[in-house]
Short mmCIF file of C-alpha atoms in Angstrom, two decimals:
data_model
loop_
_atom_site.label_atom_id
_atom_site.label_comp_id
_atom_site.label_asym_id
_atom_site.label_seq_id
_atom_site.Cartn_x
_atom_site.Cartn_y
_atom_site.Cartn_z
CA MET V 761 -21.59 -14.08 -152.50
CA GLY V 762 -18.11 -13.35 -151.00
CA ARG V 763 -19.24 -9.83 -149.88
CA HIS V 764 -22.31 -11.32 -148.11
CA ARG V 765 -20.07 -13.84 -146.27
CA ARG V 766 -17.86 -11.01 -144.95
CA ARG V 767 -20.86 -9.14 -143.64
CA SER V 768 -22.11 -12.16 -141.81
CA GLU V 769 -18.76 -12.89 -140.16
CA THR V 770 -18.59 -9.19 -139.14
CA THR V 771 -22.06 -9.43 -137.57
CA ILE V 772 -21.20 -12.62 -135.78
CA ASN V 773 -18.01 -11.16 -134.44
CA ARG V 774 -19.96 -8.08 -133.03
CA TRP V 775 -22.56 -10.27 -131.26
CA GLY V 776 -19.67 -12.43 -129.78
CA ALA V 777 -18.01 -9.29 -128.39
CA ARG V 778 -21.25 -8.02 -126.98
CA ALA V 779 -21.90 -11.48 -125.38
CA ALA V 780 -18.38 -11.53 -123.86
CA VAL V 781 -18.93 -7.95 -122.35
CA ALA V 782 -22.21 -9.11 -120.92
CA ALA V 783 -20.66 -12.04 -119.41
CA GLY V 784 -18.02 -9.99 -117.95
CA VAL V 785 -20.38 -7.53 -116.34
CA THR V 786 -22.38 -10.47 -114.87
CA ALA V 787 -19.26 -12.00 -113.40
CA ALA V 788 -18.23 -8.68 -111.95
CA GLY V 789 -21.72 -8.28 -110.38
CA PHE V 790 -21.39 -11.81 -108.69
CA GLY V 791 -18.05 -10.77 -107.40
CA SER V 792 -19.33 -7.47 -105.92
CA THR V 793 -22.14 -9.48 -104.22
CA ALA V 794 -19.67 -12.03 -102.71
CA THR V 795 -17.46 -9.22 -101.47
CA ALA V 796 -20.46 -7.32 -99.87
CA GLN V 797 -21.67 -10.53 -98.09
CA ALA V 798 -18.23 -10.92 -96.47
CA GLN V 799 -18.56 -7.76 -94.59
CA PRO V 800 -20.22 -7.98 -90.94
CA LEU V 801 -23.86 -7.23 -90.72
CA TRP V 802 -25.56 -4.85 -88.22
CA PRO V 803 -26.18 -5.25 -85.14
CA ALA V 804 -22.89 -6.91 -84.80
CA GLY V 805 -21.38 -3.50 -85.89
CA PRO V 806 -18.87 -2.38 -88.37
CA LEU V 807 -15.22 -3.27 -88.10
CA TRP V 808 -13.56 -0.30 -86.55
CA PRO V 809 -9.89 0.34 -87.08
CA ALA V 810 -7.66 -0.39 -84.04
CA GLY V 811 -7.01 2.79 -82.03
CA PRO V 812 -3.98 3.67 -79.90
CA GLU V 813 -3.18 1.34 -76.84
CA ILE V 814 -4.52 2.74 -73.54
CA PRO V 815 -1.60 3.21 -71.07
CA ALA V 816 -1.58 1.31 -67.76
CA ALA V 817 -2.75 3.13 -64.57
CA PRO V 818 0.12 4.40 -62.35
CA THR V 819 0.95 2.41 -59.23
CA ILE V 820 -0.05 4.14 -55.92
CA PRO V 821 2.64 4.00 -53.40
CA ASN V 822 1.91 2.27 -50.07
CA LEU V 823 0.89 4.68 -47.19
CA PRO V 824 2.83 4.32 -43.85
CA VAL V 825 1.09 2.07 -41.36
CA ASN V 826 2.05 3.97 -38.19
CA LEU V 827 0.78 7.61 -38.76
CA PRO V 828 2.14 10.25 -36.42
CA ALA V 829 -0.15 11.10 -33.49
CA LEU V 830 -2.13 14.27 -33.71
CA PRO V 831 -1.12 17.16 -31.39
CA ALA V 832 -3.39 17.75 -28.39
CA LEU V 833 -5.90 20.53 -28.77
CA PRO V 834 -4.98 23.67 -26.89
CA THR V 835 -6.96 24.49 -23.82
CA LEU V 836 -9.22 27.63 -24.26
CA PRO V 837 -9.18 30.02 -21.42
CA GLY V 838 -12.51 30.12 -19.68
CA VAL V 839 -13.84 26.87 -21.18
CA PRO V 840 -14.20 24.14 -18.63
CA PRO V 841 -12.93 20.62 -19.61
CA LEU V 842 -15.33 17.96 -20.68
CA PRO V 843 -16.71 15.67 -18.03
CA ALA V 844 -15.67 12.13 -17.66
CA LEU V 845 -17.72 9.57 -19.46
CA PRO V 846 -20.06 7.53 -17.25
CA ALA V 847 -19.21 4.08 -16.35
CA VAL V 848 -20.50 1.38 -18.78
CA PRO V 849 -22.82 -1.08 -16.99
CA GLY V 850 -21.37 -4.64 -16.99
CA LEU V 851 -17.83 -3.45 -18.00
CA SER V 852 -16.42 -4.39 -14.57
CA ALA V 853 -17.53 -7.91 -15.04
CA LEU V 854 -15.27 -8.23 -18.06
CA LEU V 855 -12.18 -7.14 -16.07
CA PRO V 856 -10.23 -9.77 -14.03
CA PRO V 857 -10.74 -9.53 -10.35
CA ALA V 858 -8.04 -8.13 -8.17
CA PRO V 859 -6.18 -10.84 -6.14
CA VAL V 860 -7.44 -11.36 -2.67
CA THR V 861 -4.93 -10.74 0.13
CA ALA V 862 -4.95 -11.50 3.88
CA PRO V 863 -3.05 -9.59 6.64
CA CYS V 864 -1.10 -12.70 7.97
CA SER V 865 2.34 -14.16 7.16
CA ALA V 866 2.95 -16.86 4.66
CA GLN V 867 3.30 -19.50 7.36
CA ALA V 868 -0.34 -19.12 8.34
CA ARG V 869 -2.88 -21.70 7.35
CA ALA V 870 -5.77 -19.78 9.02
CA CYS V 871 -5.91 -16.03 9.41
CA PHE V 872 -8.25 -13.83 11.34
CA ARG V 873 -8.45 -10.06 11.66
CA LEU V 874 -10.14 -8.70 14.90
CA SER V 875 -10.92 -5.25 13.55
CA THR V 876 -12.90 -6.28 10.39
CA ASN V 877 -14.40 -9.54 11.69
CA GLU V 878 -12.99 -11.61 8.80
CA GLY V 879 -11.22 -14.92 8.29
CA TRP V 880 -9.14 -16.52 5.52
CA LEU V 881 -7.62 -19.86 4.65
CA MET V 882 -4.22 -19.73 3.14
CA ASP V 883 -1.57 -21.83 1.41
CA ASN V 884 1.94 -20.44 1.18
CA GLY V 885 0.83 -16.84 1.55
CA LYS V 886 -2.04 -17.21 -1.02
CA VAL V 887 -5.71 -16.88 -0.04
CA ILE V 888 -7.66 -19.96 -1.09
CA TYR V 889 -10.84 -19.25 0.84
CA GLY V 890 -12.29 -15.98 2.16
CA PRO V 891 -12.76 -13.44 3.46
CA THR V 892 -15.64 -15.05 5.34
CA PRO V 893 -17.60 -13.18 8.09
CA VAL V 894 -16.80 -14.19 11.73
CA SER V 895 -17.37 -12.81 15.32
CA PHE V 896 -14.94 -12.86 18.26
CA GLY V 897 -15.21 -12.56 21.97
CA ARG V 898 -17.28 -9.92 23.85
CA PRO V 899 -15.67 -7.48 26.31
CA GLY V 900 -14.16 -9.51 29.30
CA TYR V 901 -13.75 -12.53 26.98
CA GLU V 902 -11.82 -11.02 24.15
CA THR V 903 -10.16 -13.33 21.58
CA PRO V 904 -6.47 -12.62 22.00
CA PRO V 905 -4.23 -11.86 19.03
CA GLY V 906 -1.22 -14.00 18.37
CA VAL V 907 0.26 -17.00 16.52
CA PHE V 908 -1.19 -20.32 17.50
CA GLN V 909 -1.35 -24.02 16.26
CA VAL V 910 -4.25 -26.24 15.87
CA ASN V 911 -4.56 -28.75 18.74
CA PHE V 912 -7.44 -30.83 17.66
CA LYS V 913 -10.90 -30.80 16.00
CA GLU V 914 -14.29 -32.44 16.29
CA ILE V 915 -17.26 -32.44 14.10
CA TYR V 916 -19.65 -32.26 17.12
CA HIS V 917 -18.35 -30.95 20.39
CA TRP V 918 -20.23 -29.96 23.66
CA SER V 919 -18.90 -27.26 25.79
CA THR V 920 -19.33 -28.19 29.48
CA LEU V 921 -17.91 -24.82 30.40
CA HIS V 922 -20.52 -22.77 28.61
CA ASN V 923 -23.13 -25.57 28.12
CA ALA V 924 -23.26 -24.93 24.42
CA GLU V 925 -23.03 -26.98 21.13
CA MET V 926 -19.87 -26.45 18.95
CA ARG V 927 -20.13 -27.93 15.61
CA TYR V 928 -17.20 -28.30 13.36
CA ALA V 929 -14.95 -27.14 16.17
CA VAL V 930 -11.22 -26.58 15.61
CA PHE V 931 -9.27 -25.80 18.82
CA PHE V 932 -6.12 -23.74 18.40
CA ASN V 933 -5.76 -21.84 21.78
CA GLY V 934 -6.81 -23.78 24.88
CA ASP V 935 -10.59 -23.90 24.89
CA ILE V 936 -10.89 -21.23 22.11
CA ALA V 937 -12.00 -22.89 18.73
CA THR V 938 -13.61 -21.98 15.47
CA HIS V 939 -17.14 -23.44 15.25
CA ILE V 940 -20.68 -22.72 13.94
CA GLY V 941 -22.41 -19.84 15.73
CA PRO V 942 -24.40 -16.73 15.28
CA ILE V 943 -21.90 -14.25 13.81
CA GLU V 944 -24.34 -11.24 14.75
CA GLU V 945 -23.36 -11.97 18.43
CA GLN V 946 -20.07 -11.98 20.34
CA SER V 947 -18.85 -15.10 22.00
CA HIS V 948 -16.96 -16.10 25.18
CA GLY V 949 -13.67 -15.91 23.18
CA CYS V 950 -14.32 -18.51 20.37
CA VAL V 951 -14.37 -17.59 16.73
CA ARG V 952 -18.01 -17.84 15.58
CA MET V 953 -18.60 -18.66 11.87
CA THR V 954 -21.28 -19.44 9.32
CA PRO V 955 -22.01 -23.06 8.65
CA GLU V 956 -20.14 -22.77 5.31
CA GLY V 957 -17.19 -21.17 6.77
CA ALA V 958 -16.80 -23.45 9.84
CA ARG V 959 -17.04 -26.39 7.64
CA ALA V 960 -14.39 -25.15 5.26
CA PHE V 961 -11.95 -24.47 8.08
CA PHE V 962 -12.61 -27.90 9.69
CA GLU V 963 -12.02 -29.73 6.48
CA TYR V 964 -8.85 -27.73 5.51
CA LEU V 965 -6.96 -27.36 8.94
CA GLU V 966 -5.06 -30.14 10.53
CA PRO V 967 -3.35 -30.44 13.94
CA GLY V 968 -0.12 -28.57 13.83
CA ASP V 969 -1.34 -25.90 11.40
CA VAL V 970 -0.51 -22.30 12.07
CA VAL V 971 -3.43 -19.94 13.07
CA GLU V 972 -2.77 -16.27 13.24
CA VAL V 973 -5.03 -13.67 14.89
CA VAL V 974 -4.21 -10.02 14.09
CA GLU V 975 -5.64 -6.77 15.29
#
């Protein structure tokens, strides 16, 4: 009876040990599964170990702004130079016009040049109108050069001497005046002007203003 009880206890102890081992293996299996599930899955990619740090790119020094001019190319003997570039159409319109000048002194308010049949209005030596085309006296009735002053002016004047109409007449030397007339023909001494020119001189000039007539 006592021997049979010892065998039963021994058998129970063996089965208990086996159950403990089995429980340990099962627990280990669950632990491995938990560890495996903690790792990242594809396609996120495996965790790669950190590599060496990439050094920063070197700084490029600033280039000088004003570079030296290139030397001129030497002239080859026997080779003709290149021709000048043609004028660009419309380029002259972009350039400021040259100031207009007149051949009279700064005191003149009206200026006439006999050799070019031109007239100007002036203010302190600066041209404010002109040149405008005019015509002067014919041979035997030449318009004399000189410095004169405006005597009087009339919008409409009738010449009893020559039986002719003189519109926008400005008298500056006796019976010699500026007025509207055909500039293609010479006069009896007066300064014939276009309608626009005669009106501009009439409206600008006043008695006492200086009129210069040069060759």
